[in-house]
Amino acid sequence: MSMFQRDPRAGAFLGGDRVSGQDIRDQNVMAAQTIANIVKSSLGPLGLDKMLVDNIGEVTISNDGATILSMLSVEHPAGRIFVDLAQKQDKEVGDGTTSVVIIAAELLRRANELVKAKIHPTTIITGYRLACREAVKFMQDQLSVKVELLGRDALLNVAKTSMASKIIGGDDDLFAPMAVDAMLAVKTVNSRGEVKYPVKAVNVLKAHGKSSRESLFVQGYALNCTVASQAMKTRITNAKIACLDIDLRKTRMQLGIQILVDDPEQLEEIRKREAEMTLERIRKILAAGANVVLTTKGIDDLALKEFVEAGAIAVRRCRKEDLRRIAKATGGQLVSSMANLEGDETFEASYLGTAEEVVQERISDDELILVKGTKVVNSASVILRGANDYMLDEMERALHDTLSVIKRTLESGSVVPGGGAVESALSIYLENFATTLGSREQLAIAEFASSLLVIPKTLAVNAAKDATDLVAKMRSYHNAAQNAPAGDPKKVLLRYGLDLLNGEVRDNVTAGVLEPTISKVRSLKSAFEAAVSLLRIDDAIQTVPEQQPERDGH
């Protein structure tokens, strides 16, 4: 009988399975460990990729923790919490999805050991919470470096660090500046005067062929469509752009409308009028000054003739998502119906967006339409090239991570050294902090401290280096740094992290291995919350669905 189990005499429990006390904790830890082990080997610059095949045989090759976990079908409820955890980290920070799962699983495992040693879960949770708070404070005060001091190089290095573990890591000299330029190009100031860098404003297009080194960065918004007719111009300067969500084909009457005609020539009139309606719409749009018309629906030949004669570009079947962004970037509006309040159809010039030029360019085998020099928000597009779909998908995921990391760095303005430096520093700091407490939480904080070391250890193991040796060396450096007085040259040792290529310890700020502080803070907090939410569980009850009596088919 374990200490924290409910009394078996507390009354009969009917229906369903019930696992309680230590058993359920062990199960949760097992589930967490299993999931962490799946992504463990993909952590870090020398991590390996996973190949996932879903039920219809679609293959995904990925290194991104969130992608891997979202593809798995996890049965165990505790395992699902971890999958959600990785996805939340992906949404909030964009990077660090693998490490957050590994830390959370380790925290949970260590907590379970403490519970076995007769320490109440509540005490452990309090200790963890304290440790988490102290860790965040220490990270922001001692470890973080302001980006302003390091300049643009800091952004490049943050981008390279994020890419290091991904498929584009080998070409980071090409992709890092590209990602940084793309993010700086989409800087916007919102109504409250905050500076924002929307990742969504960077449009990533994938085009087959060539090698990944041939990827391009384009100032402007690229659309993966072509002009509707070959007779149109392919370049228009001072473009006035109309974004429509209207069908510019001949309007047919709806089904089920009955018209009684007493003269066959009236039928002809009806047909003519049907064609006229569309043409009238187009003339209204062109009269408002539009010379580029983008629509999500179709345009038929009759309508194309009008556009060609007016010398305008028309593009059909664009993605609505793209048009929304173009409308936002050019200061136009996405018009879904031309009817106004009086019941007439009008198109006002204020709906039009402006751009310096709209051109159709040929890139590899595809024609793309580029909207350059947008007025309101600058937009940027990255056109990825690669050998096959899997590579392109993985490059896109990697680029998304990198862009998110740059965004976080720009918005929060501070970075911390990467390569396990933060985790080692925190583990030393928290161990020292634990000994200052004279209460039971001391044990929990010490465990929190040692579970952070799982990150540098895993990094070293994935790089085929001697983990124990490296981590010990790094900890001795960090210990020296934290015991040194304020002005001491030893303070620099705080920045020391792993150099996985050569298998030694080095100053990672000068080596340019950086991560945004906010990403580390968020991942610590999320890992702590996930571990605690599972630690609180001491009883799992699965209710059994009622058995339906089998009815005869007769």
Coordinates of C-alpha atoms in Angstrom, one line a residue:
M1 CA 0.0 0.0 0.0
S2 CA 1.6 3.2 -1.1
M3 CA 1.4 6.3 1.0
F4 CA -0.7 8.4 -1.3
Q5 CA -3.2 5.9 -2.5
R6 CA -6.9 6.2 -1.8
D7 CA -8.3 3.9 0.8
P8 CA -9.6 0.7 -0.9
R9 CA -12.5 0.6 1.6
A10 CA -13.8 4.0 0.5
G11 CA -16.7 2.3 -1.3
A12 CA -17.2 0.2 -4.3
F13 CA -16.2 1.6 -7.7
L14 CA -18.4 0.4 -10.5
G15 CA -17.8 0.2 -14.2
G16 CA -14.6 0.9 -16.1
D17 CA -11.0 0.4 -15.3
R18 CA -9.2 2.2 -12.5
V19 CA -5.5 2.6 -12.1
S20 CA -4.4 4.6 -9.1
G21 CA -1.5 5.7 -7.0
Q22 CA 2.0 4.7 -8.0
D23 CA 0.9 2.6 -11.0
I24 CA -0.6 5.5 -12.9
R25 CA 2.4 7.7 -12.2
D26 CA 4.7 5.0 -13.6
Q27 CA 2.5 4.7 -16.6
N28 CA 2.5 8.4 -17.3
V29 CA 6.3 8.5 -16.9
M30 CA 6.6 5.6 -19.3
A31 CA 4.4 7.4 -21.9
A32 CA 6.4 10.6 -21.5
Q33 CA 9.8 8.8 -21.8
T34 CA 8.6 6.9 -24.9
I35 CA 7.6 10.1 -26.6
A36 CA 10.8 11.9 -25.6
N37 CA 12.9 9.1 -26.8
I38 CA 11.3 9.3 -30.3
V39 CA 12.4 12.9 -30.7
K40 CA 15.6 12.7 -28.6
S41 CA 17.9 11.7 -31.4
S42 CA 16.7 14.6 -33.6
L43 CA 17.9 17.2 -31.2
G44 CA 20.8 19.5 -32.0
P45 CA 23.0 20.3 -35.0
L46 CA 24.0 16.7 -35.5
G47 CA 20.6 15.2 -34.8
L48 CA 19.1 12.7 -37.2
D49 CA 15.9 12.9 -39.1
K50 CA 12.8 10.8 -38.8
M51 CA 10.8 9.3 -41.7
L52 CA 7.1 9.1 -41.0
V53 CA 4.7 7.2 -43.3
D54 CA 1.0 7.9 -42.7
N55 CA -1.9 5.6 -43.4
I56 CA -2.2 6.4 -47.1
G57 CA 1.5 6.0 -47.6
E58 CA 2.4 9.7 -47.7
V59 CA 6.0 10.1 -46.6
T60 CA 7.2 12.9 -44.4
I61 CA 10.9 13.3 -43.5
S62 CA 11.4 15.7 -40.7
N63 CA 13.6 16.9 -37.9
D64 CA 11.1 19.2 -36.3
G65 CA 9.8 17.9 -33.0
A66 CA 6.3 19.3 -33.5
T67 CA 5.9 17.8 -37.0
I68 CA 7.1 14.4 -35.9
L69 CA 4.8 14.2 -32.9
S70 CA 1.8 15.5 -34.7
M71 CA 2.2 12.7 -37.2
L72 CA 2.2 10.0 -34.6
S73 CA -1.1 8.6 -33.4
V74 CA -0.6 8.6 -29.7
E75 CA -3.0 6.5 -27.7
H76 CA -1.9 7.2 -24.1
P77 CA -3.6 10.3 -22.7
A78 CA -0.4 11.4 -21.0
G79 CA 1.4 11.1 -24.3
R80 CA -1.1 13.4 -26.0
I81 CA -0.3 16.1 -23.5
F82 CA 3.3 16.0 -24.8
V83 CA 2.2 16.2 -28.4
D84 CA 0.1 19.3 -27.5
L85 CA 3.1 20.7 -25.7
A86 CA 5.3 20.5 -28.8
Q87 CA 2.6 22.1 -30.9
K88 CA 2.0 24.9 -28.5
Q89 CA 5.8 25.6 -28.5
D90 CA 5.7 25.6 -32.3
K91 CA 2.9 28.1 -32.3
E92 CA 4.3 30.4 -29.6
V93 CA 8.0 30.4 -30.4
G94 CA 8.3 28.4 -33.5
D95 CA 11.5 26.6 -32.5
G96 CA 12.7 24.5 -29.6
T97 CA 9.9 22.0 -29.9
T98 CA 12.2 19.0 -29.4
S99 CA 13.9 20.3 -26.3
V100 CA 10.7 21.2 -24.6
V101 CA 9.4 17.7 -24.8
I102 CA 12.7 16.2 -23.6
I103 CA 12.9 18.5 -20.6
A104 CA 9.3 17.9 -19.6
A105 CA 9.7 14.1 -19.7
E106 CA 12.9 14.3 -17.6
L107 CA 11.2 16.6 -15.0
L108 CA 8.4 14.1 -14.8
R109 CA 10.7 11.1 -14.4
R110 CA 12.7 12.7 -11.6
A111 CA 9.5 13.8 -9.8
N112 CA 8.3 10.3 -9.9
E113 CA 11.6 9.1 -8.3
L114 CA 11.0 11.6 -5.5
V115 CA 7.4 10.4 -5.0
K116 CA 8.8 6.9 -4.6
A117 CA 11.1 8.3 -1.9
K118 CA 8.0 9.3 0.0
I119 CA 7.9 13.0 -0.8
H120 CA 4.4 14.3 -1.5
P121 CA 3.7 15.5 -5.1
T122 CA 2.4 18.8 -3.8
T123 CA 5.8 19.5 -2.3
I124 CA 7.5 18.6 -5.5
I125 CA 5.2 20.9 -7.5
T126 CA 5.9 23.8 -5.2
G127 CA 9.7 23.2 -5.5
Y128 CA 9.5 23.0 -9.2
R129 CA 7.5 26.2 -9.4
L130 CA 10.1 28.0 -7.3
A131 CA 12.9 26.6 -9.4
C132 CA 11.2 27.7 -12.6
R133 CA 10.7 31.2 -11.4
E134 CA 14.3 31.5 -10.2
A135 CA 15.6 30.1 -13.4
V136 CA 13.7 32.5 -15.6
K137 CA 14.9 35.4 -13.4
F138 CA 18.5 34.2 -13.6
M139 CA 18.3 33.8 -17.4
Q140 CA 17.0 37.3 -18.0
D141 CA 19.3 39.0 -15.5
Q142 CA 22.6 37.1 -16.0
L143 CA 22.6 35.1 -19.2
S144 CA 20.9 37.3 -21.8
V145 CA 22.7 39.6 -24.1
K146 CA 21.0 42.6 -25.7
V147 CA 20.8 42.3 -29.5
E148 CA 21.7 46.0 -29.9
L149 CA 25.2 45.3 -28.6
L150 CA 25.7 42.6 -31.2
G151 CA 24.0 44.2 -34.2
R152 CA 22.9 42.4 -37.3
D153 CA 25.4 39.6 -36.7
A154 CA 23.3 38.5 -33.8
L155 CA 20.3 38.0 -36.0
L156 CA 22.4 36.1 -38.5
N157 CA 23.8 33.9 -35.8
V158 CA 20.4 33.3 -34.2
A159 CA 19.1 32.2 -37.7
K160 CA 22.1 29.9 -38.2
T161 CA 21.7 28.3 -34.8
S162 CA 18.1 27.6 -35.5
M163 CA 19.0 26.1 -38.9
A164 CA 21.9 24.1 -37.6
S165 CA 19.8 21.1 -36.8
K166 CA 17.8 21.3 -40.0
I167 CA 18.2 20.2 -43.6
I168 CA 19.3 23.7 -44.6
G169 CA 22.1 23.9 -42.0
G170 CA 24.8 23.2 -44.5
D171 CA 23.8 26.2 -46.6
D172 CA 23.3 28.6 -43.7
D173 CA 25.5 31.2 -45.3
L174 CA 22.8 31.5 -48.0
F175 CA 19.7 31.0 -46.0
A176 CA 20.5 32.9 -42.8
P177 CA 20.9 36.3 -44.5
M178 CA 17.9 35.5 -46.7
A179 CA 15.7 34.8 -43.6
V180 CA 17.0 37.9 -41.8
D181 CA 16.4 40.1 -44.9
A182 CA 12.9 38.7 -45.3
M183 CA 12.0 39.4 -41.7
L184 CA 13.4 42.9 -41.7
A185 CA 11.5 43.6 -44.9
V186 CA 8.1 42.9 -43.3
K187 CA 8.6 45.2 -40.3
T188 CA 5.3 46.9 -39.5
V189 CA 4.1 49.3 -36.8
N190 CA 0.6 48.5 -35.6
S191 CA -2.0 51.0 -34.3
R192 CA -0.6 50.9 -30.8
G193 CA 2.8 51.8 -32.0
E194 CA 4.3 48.4 -31.3
V195 CA 6.8 47.1 -33.9
K196 CA 5.7 43.8 -35.2
Y197 CA 7.4 41.3 -37.6
P198 CA 4.6 39.1 -39.0
V199 CA 6.0 35.7 -40.1
K200 CA 2.9 35.3 -42.3
A201 CA 3.9 38.3 -44.4
V202 CA 6.8 36.3 -45.7
N203 CA 5.5 34.2 -48.5
V204 CA 7.3 30.9 -49.1
L205 CA 6.9 29.3 -52.5
K206 CA 8.3 25.9 -53.5
A207 CA 9.6 25.3 -57.0
H208 CA 11.1 22.0 -58.1
G209 CA 14.5 21.8 -59.7
K210 CA 18.0 23.0 -59.3
S211 CA 19.6 22.7 -55.9
S212 CA 18.8 24.4 -52.6
R213 CA 21.6 26.9 -53.2
E214 CA 19.6 28.4 -56.0
S215 CA 16.8 29.5 -53.7
L216 CA 15.8 33.2 -54.2
F217 CA 14.7 36.0 -52.0
V218 CA 12.4 38.4 -53.7
Q219 CA 11.4 41.8 -52.4
G220 CA 7.7 41.8 -53.1
Y221 CA 4.9 39.3 -53.0
A222 CA 5.1 36.3 -55.2
L223 CA 2.0 34.6 -56.5
N224 CA 2.1 31.1 -57.8
C225 CA -0.2 31.8 -60.8
T226 CA 0.1 33.0 -64.3
V227 CA -1.8 35.6 -66.3
A228 CA -5.0 34.4 -67.7
S229 CA -4.3 35.1 -71.3
Q230 CA -1.1 35.1 -73.4
A231 CA -2.1 38.3 -75.1
M232 CA -1.7 40.3 -71.9
K233 CA 1.3 42.4 -70.9
T234 CA 3.6 40.7 -68.5
R235 CA 4.8 43.9 -66.8
I236 CA 2.8 46.8 -65.5
T237 CA 4.4 49.7 -63.6
N238 CA 2.4 51.9 -61.2
A239 CA 0.0 49.1 -60.8
K240 CA -3.5 49.6 -59.4
I241 CA -4.5 46.3 -58.0
A242 CA -8.1 45.1 -57.6
C243 CA -8.5 42.0 -55.5
L244 CA -11.8 40.3 -56.2
D245 CA -13.6 37.3 -54.8
I246 CA -16.2 37.4 -57.7
D247 CA -16.7 35.1 -60.6
L248 CA -16.1 37.0 -63.8
R249 CA -17.7 34.4 -66.0
K250 CA -21.0 34.7 -67.8
T251 CA -23.7 34.9 -65.2
R252 CA -26.1 32.1 -65.7
M253 CA -29.5 32.1 -64.1
Q254 CA -29.9 30.0 -61.1
L255 CA -31.6 26.6 -61.5
G256 CA -35.3 26.5 -61.0
I257 CA -36.1 30.0 -62.3
Q258 CA -39.0 29.9 -64.7
I259 CA -39.4 32.7 -67.3
L260 CA -42.4 32.7 -69.5
V261 CA -41.5 34.1 -72.9
D262 CA -44.1 34.9 -75.6
D263 CA -41.5 35.8 -78.3
P264 CA -38.4 33.6 -79.1
E265 CA -36.4 36.8 -79.7
Q266 CA -36.7 37.6 -76.0
L267 CA -34.6 34.5 -75.3
E268 CA -31.8 36.0 -77.3
E269 CA -32.2 39.2 -75.3
I270 CA -31.9 37.3 -72.0
R271 CA -28.7 35.6 -73.3
K272 CA -27.2 38.9 -74.3
R273 CA -28.1 40.5 -71.0
E274 CA -26.3 37.6 -69.2
A275 CA -23.1 38.4 -71.1
E276 CA -23.5 42.1 -70.7
M277 CA -23.8 41.9 -66.9
T278 CA -20.3 40.5 -66.5
L279 CA -18.9 43.0 -69.0
E280 CA -20.5 45.9 -67.1
R281 CA -18.8 44.7 -64.0
I282 CA -15.4 44.5 -65.7
R283 CA -15.9 48.0 -67.2
K284 CA -16.7 49.4 -63.8
I285 CA -13.6 47.9 -62.3
L286 CA -11.4 49.2 -65.2
A287 CA -13.1 52.6 -65.0
A288 CA -12.0 52.9 -61.4
G289 CA -8.4 52.8 -62.8
A290 CA -7.5 49.1 -62.1
N291 CA -4.8 47.7 -64.3
V292 CA -4.2 44.5 -62.4
V293 CA -7.1 42.3 -61.5
L294 CA -6.6 39.3 -59.3
T295 CA -9.6 37.0 -58.6
T296 CA -10.1 33.8 -56.7
K297 CA -12.6 32.5 -59.2
G298 CA -12.6 32.1 -62.9
I299 CA -12.5 34.6 -65.8
D300 CA -13.8 33.4 -69.2
D301 CA -12.7 34.4 -72.7
L302 CA -15.4 37.0 -73.2
A303 CA -14.1 38.8 -70.1
L304 CA -10.5 38.3 -71.0
K305 CA -11.0 40.2 -74.3
E306 CA -12.0 43.3 -72.3
F307 CA -8.9 43.1 -70.1
V308 CA -6.6 42.6 -73.1
E309 CA -8.0 45.6 -74.9
A310 CA -7.7 47.7 -71.8
G311 CA -4.0 46.6 -71.4
A312 CA -4.6 45.2 -67.9
I313 CA -3.3 42.0 -66.3
A314 CA -5.9 39.6 -65.1
V315 CA -5.1 36.6 -62.9
R316 CA -7.6 33.9 -62.1
R317 CA -7.8 31.2 -59.4
C318 CA -5.5 32.8 -56.9
R319 CA -5.5 31.6 -53.4
K320 CA -7.8 33.6 -51.2
E321 CA -5.1 33.7 -48.5
D322 CA -2.7 35.3 -51.0
L323 CA -5.2 37.9 -52.0
R324 CA -5.9 38.9 -48.4
R325 CA -2.3 39.5 -47.8
I326 CA -1.8 41.4 -51.1
A327 CA -4.8 43.5 -50.3
K328 CA -3.3 44.2 -46.9
A329 CA 0.1 44.9 -48.3
T330 CA -1.0 47.3 -51.1
G331 CA -3.6 49.1 -49.0
G332 CA -6.5 47.7 -51.1
Q333 CA -9.6 45.7 -50.1
L334 CA -10.6 42.2 -51.0
V335 CA -14.0 42.8 -52.6
S336 CA -16.4 39.9 -52.5
S337 CA -19.4 41.6 -54.0
M338 CA -19.9 44.7 -56.0
A339 CA -23.4 45.5 -54.8
N340 CA -23.7 48.6 -52.7
L341 CA -26.5 49.7 -50.4
E342 CA -28.7 51.1 -53.1
G343 CA -28.8 47.8 -54.9
D344 CA -26.6 49.0 -57.8
E345 CA -23.2 47.6 -58.6
T346 CA -20.4 50.0 -58.1
F347 CA -16.6 49.7 -57.8
E348 CA -14.8 52.5 -56.1
A349 CA -11.2 53.6 -56.6
S350 CA -10.6 53.3 -52.9
Y351 CA -10.8 49.5 -53.1
L352 CA -7.7 49.5 -55.3
G353 CA -4.3 48.7 -53.9
T354 CA -1.1 50.3 -55.3
A355 CA 2.2 48.8 -56.1
E356 CA 5.2 50.0 -58.0
E357 CA 5.1 47.2 -60.5
V358 CA 3.5 43.8 -61.2
V359 CA 5.6 41.5 -63.3
Q360 CA 5.3 38.0 -64.5
E361 CA 8.7 36.3 -64.2
R362 CA 9.8 32.9 -65.3
I363 CA 11.5 31.0 -62.5
S364 CA 12.6 27.4 -63.4
D365 CA 9.6 25.8 -65.2
D366 CA 7.0 27.9 -63.4
E367 CA 5.8 31.4 -64.1
L368 CA 5.3 33.5 -61.0
I369 CA 3.7 36.9 -60.7
L370 CA 5.6 39.2 -58.4
V371 CA 4.0 42.3 -56.8
K372 CA 6.9 44.6 -56.1
G373 CA 7.1 47.8 -54.1
T374 CA 3.9 47.5 -52.2
K375 CA 2.7 50.7 -50.5
V376 CA 1.6 49.8 -47.0
V377 CA 3.4 46.7 -45.7
N378 CA 6.5 45.6 -47.3
S379 CA 6.2 42.0 -48.2
A380 CA 8.9 39.5 -49.0
S381 CA 8.9 36.2 -50.7
V382 CA 11.3 33.3 -50.6
I383 CA 11.3 30.9 -53.5
L384 CA 12.8 27.6 -52.4
R385 CA 14.4 25.3 -54.9
G386 CA 15.1 21.7 -54.2
A387 CA 15.4 18.2 -55.6
N388 CA 12.1 16.6 -54.4
D389 CA 9.0 17.3 -52.5
Y390 CA 10.2 15.9 -49.2
M391 CA 13.2 18.2 -49.3
L392 CA 11.1 21.2 -50.1
D393 CA 8.6 20.5 -47.4
E394 CA 11.4 20.1 -44.8
M395 CA 13.1 23.2 -46.1
E396 CA 9.9 25.1 -45.7
R397 CA 9.4 23.9 -42.1
A398 CA 13.0 24.8 -41.3
L399 CA 12.6 28.2 -42.8
H400 CA 9.4 28.7 -40.8
D401 CA 11.3 27.9 -37.6
T402 CA 14.1 30.3 -38.5
L403 CA 11.8 33.1 -39.4
S404 CA 9.9 32.7 -36.1
V405 CA 13.1 32.7 -34.1
I406 CA 14.3 35.9 -35.9
K407 CA 10.9 37.5 -35.2
R408 CA 11.2 36.6 -31.4
T409 CA 14.7 38.0 -31.3
L410 CA 13.7 41.2 -33.0
E411 CA 10.6 41.7 -30.8
S412 CA 12.2 40.8 -27.4
G413 CA 15.6 42.2 -28.2
S414 CA 17.7 39.8 -26.2
V415 CA 19.6 36.5 -26.8
V416 CA 21.2 33.8 -24.7
P417 CA 24.2 31.6 -25.7
G418 CA 23.1 28.2 -27.2
G419 CA 24.6 24.8 -27.2
G420 CA 23.6 23.7 -23.7
A421 CA 25.1 26.8 -22.1
V422 CA 21.9 28.0 -20.5
E423 CA 20.9 24.6 -19.2
S424 CA 24.3 24.0 -17.6
A425 CA 24.3 27.5 -16.0
L426 CA 20.8 27.1 -14.7
S427 CA 21.5 23.6 -13.3
I428 CA 24.5 25.0 -11.3
Y429 CA 22.6 28.0 -10.2
L430 CA 19.6 26.0 -9.0
E431 CA 21.7 23.5 -7.2
N432 CA 23.3 26.3 -5.2
F433 CA 19.9 27.9 -4.7
A434 CA 18.5 24.6 -3.4
T435 CA 21.0 24.4 -0.6
T436 CA 20.0 27.9 0.7
L437 CA 16.5 26.5 1.4
G438 CA 15.8 24.8 4.7
S439 CA 12.6 23.1 3.6
R440 CA 11.5 20.1 1.8
E441 CA 11.4 21.8 -1.6
Q442 CA 15.2 21.6 -1.6
L443 CA 15.1 18.1 -3.0
A444 CA 12.7 19.1 -5.8
I445 CA 14.7 22.0 -6.8
A446 CA 17.9 19.9 -6.9
E447 CA 16.1 17.4 -9.2
F448 CA 14.9 20.3 -11.4
A449 CA 18.5 21.4 -11.7
S450 CA 19.8 18.0 -12.7
S451 CA 17.0 17.3 -15.2
L452 CA 18.0 20.4 -17.2
L453 CA 21.3 18.7 -17.9
V454 CA 19.5 16.3 -20.1
I455 CA 19.7 18.8 -22.9
P456 CA 23.6 19.2 -23.1
K457 CA 23.9 15.4 -22.5
T458 CA 21.6 14.6 -25.4
L459 CA 23.3 17.1 -27.6
A460 CA 26.7 15.5 -26.9
V461 CA 25.3 12.0 -27.4
N462 CA 23.8 12.9 -30.8
A463 CA 27.1 14.3 -31.9
A464 CA 28.8 11.0 -30.9
K465 CA 30.9 12.7 -28.3
D466 CA 31.6 11.7 -24.7
A467 CA 28.7 13.2 -22.9
T468 CA 29.7 12.7 -19.3
D469 CA 33.2 14.2 -19.9
L470 CA 31.9 17.3 -21.8
V471 CA 29.1 18.0 -19.5
A472 CA 31.4 17.7 -16.4
K473 CA 33.9 20.1 -18.0
M474 CA 31.1 22.6 -18.9
R475 CA 29.7 22.5 -15.4
S476 CA 33.1 23.2 -13.8
Y477 CA 33.4 26.3 -16.0
H478 CA 29.9 27.5 -15.1
N479 CA 30.5 26.8 -11.4
A480 CA 33.7 28.9 -11.6
A481 CA 31.8 31.7 -13.3
Q482 CA 29.0 31.8 -10.8
N483 CA 31.3 31.9 -7.8
A484 CA 33.5 34.6 -9.3
P485 CA 33.0 38.2 -8.0
A486 CA 31.4 40.8 -10.3
G487 CA 34.3 42.4 -12.2
D488 CA 36.2 39.1 -12.5
P489 CA 37.3 38.0 -16.0
K490 CA 35.9 34.6 -15.1
K491 CA 32.4 35.9 -15.5
V492 CA 32.8 35.3 -19.3
L493 CA 32.7 31.6 -18.5
L494 CA 28.9 32.0 -18.1
R495 CA 28.7 32.0 -21.9
Y496 CA 30.5 28.7 -22.3
G497 CA 28.6 26.0 -24.2
L498 CA 29.3 22.9 -26.3
D499 CA 31.1 23.0 -29.6
L500 CA 29.7 19.8 -31.0
L501 CA 31.8 19.6 -34.2
N502 CA 35.1 19.5 -32.3
G503 CA 33.8 18.0 -29.1
E504 CA 35.0 20.7 -26.7
V505 CA 33.6 23.6 -24.7
R506 CA 33.8 27.2 -26.0
D507 CA 32.4 30.7 -25.6
N508 CA 29.2 30.5 -27.6
V509 CA 28.5 34.2 -27.8
T510 CA 31.7 34.9 -29.7
A511 CA 31.2 31.6 -31.7
G512 CA 27.8 32.9 -32.7
V513 CA 25.6 30.2 -31.3
L514 CA 22.7 32.2 -30.0
E515 CA 19.0 31.7 -29.2
P516 CA 16.3 34.2 -28.3
T517 CA 15.8 34.5 -24.6
I518 CA 12.1 34.3 -24.9
S519 CA 12.3 30.9 -26.6
K520 CA 14.2 29.5 -23.7
V521 CA 11.9 31.1 -21.1
R522 CA 8.8 29.8 -22.8
S523 CA 10.1 26.3 -23.2
L524 CA 11.1 26.1 -19.6
K525 CA 7.7 27.3 -18.5
S526 CA 5.8 25.1 -20.8
A527 CA 7.9 22.0 -19.8
F528 CA 7.3 22.8 -16.2
E529 CA 3.5 23.1 -16.7
A530 CA 3.3 19.9 -18.7
A531 CA 5.3 18.0 -16.1
V532 CA 3.2 19.3 -13.2
S533 CA -0.1 18.7 -14.9
L534 CA 0.9 15.0 -15.2
L535 CA 2.4 14.9 -11.7
R536 CA -0.9 15.9 -10.2
I537 CA -2.6 12.8 -11.4
D538 CA -2.9 10.0 -8.9
D539 CA -5.9 8.2 -10.3
A540 CA -7.0 7.3 -13.8
I541 CA -10.5 6.1 -14.4
Q542 CA -11.5 4.9 -17.8
T543 CA -15.2 4.4 -18.1
V544 CA -16.5 1.5 -20.1
P545 CA -19.2 2.2 -22.7
E546 CA -22.5 0.5 -22.0
Q547 CA -22.9 -2.7 -23.9
Q548 CA -25.7 -2.5 -26.4
P549 CA -27.7 -5.7 -26.4
E550 CA -27.4 -7.2 -29.8
R551 CA -30.6 -6.9 -31.7
D552 CA -31.7 -9.4 -34.3
G553 CA -31.7 -8.1 -37.8
H554 CA -35.2 -9.5 -38.4

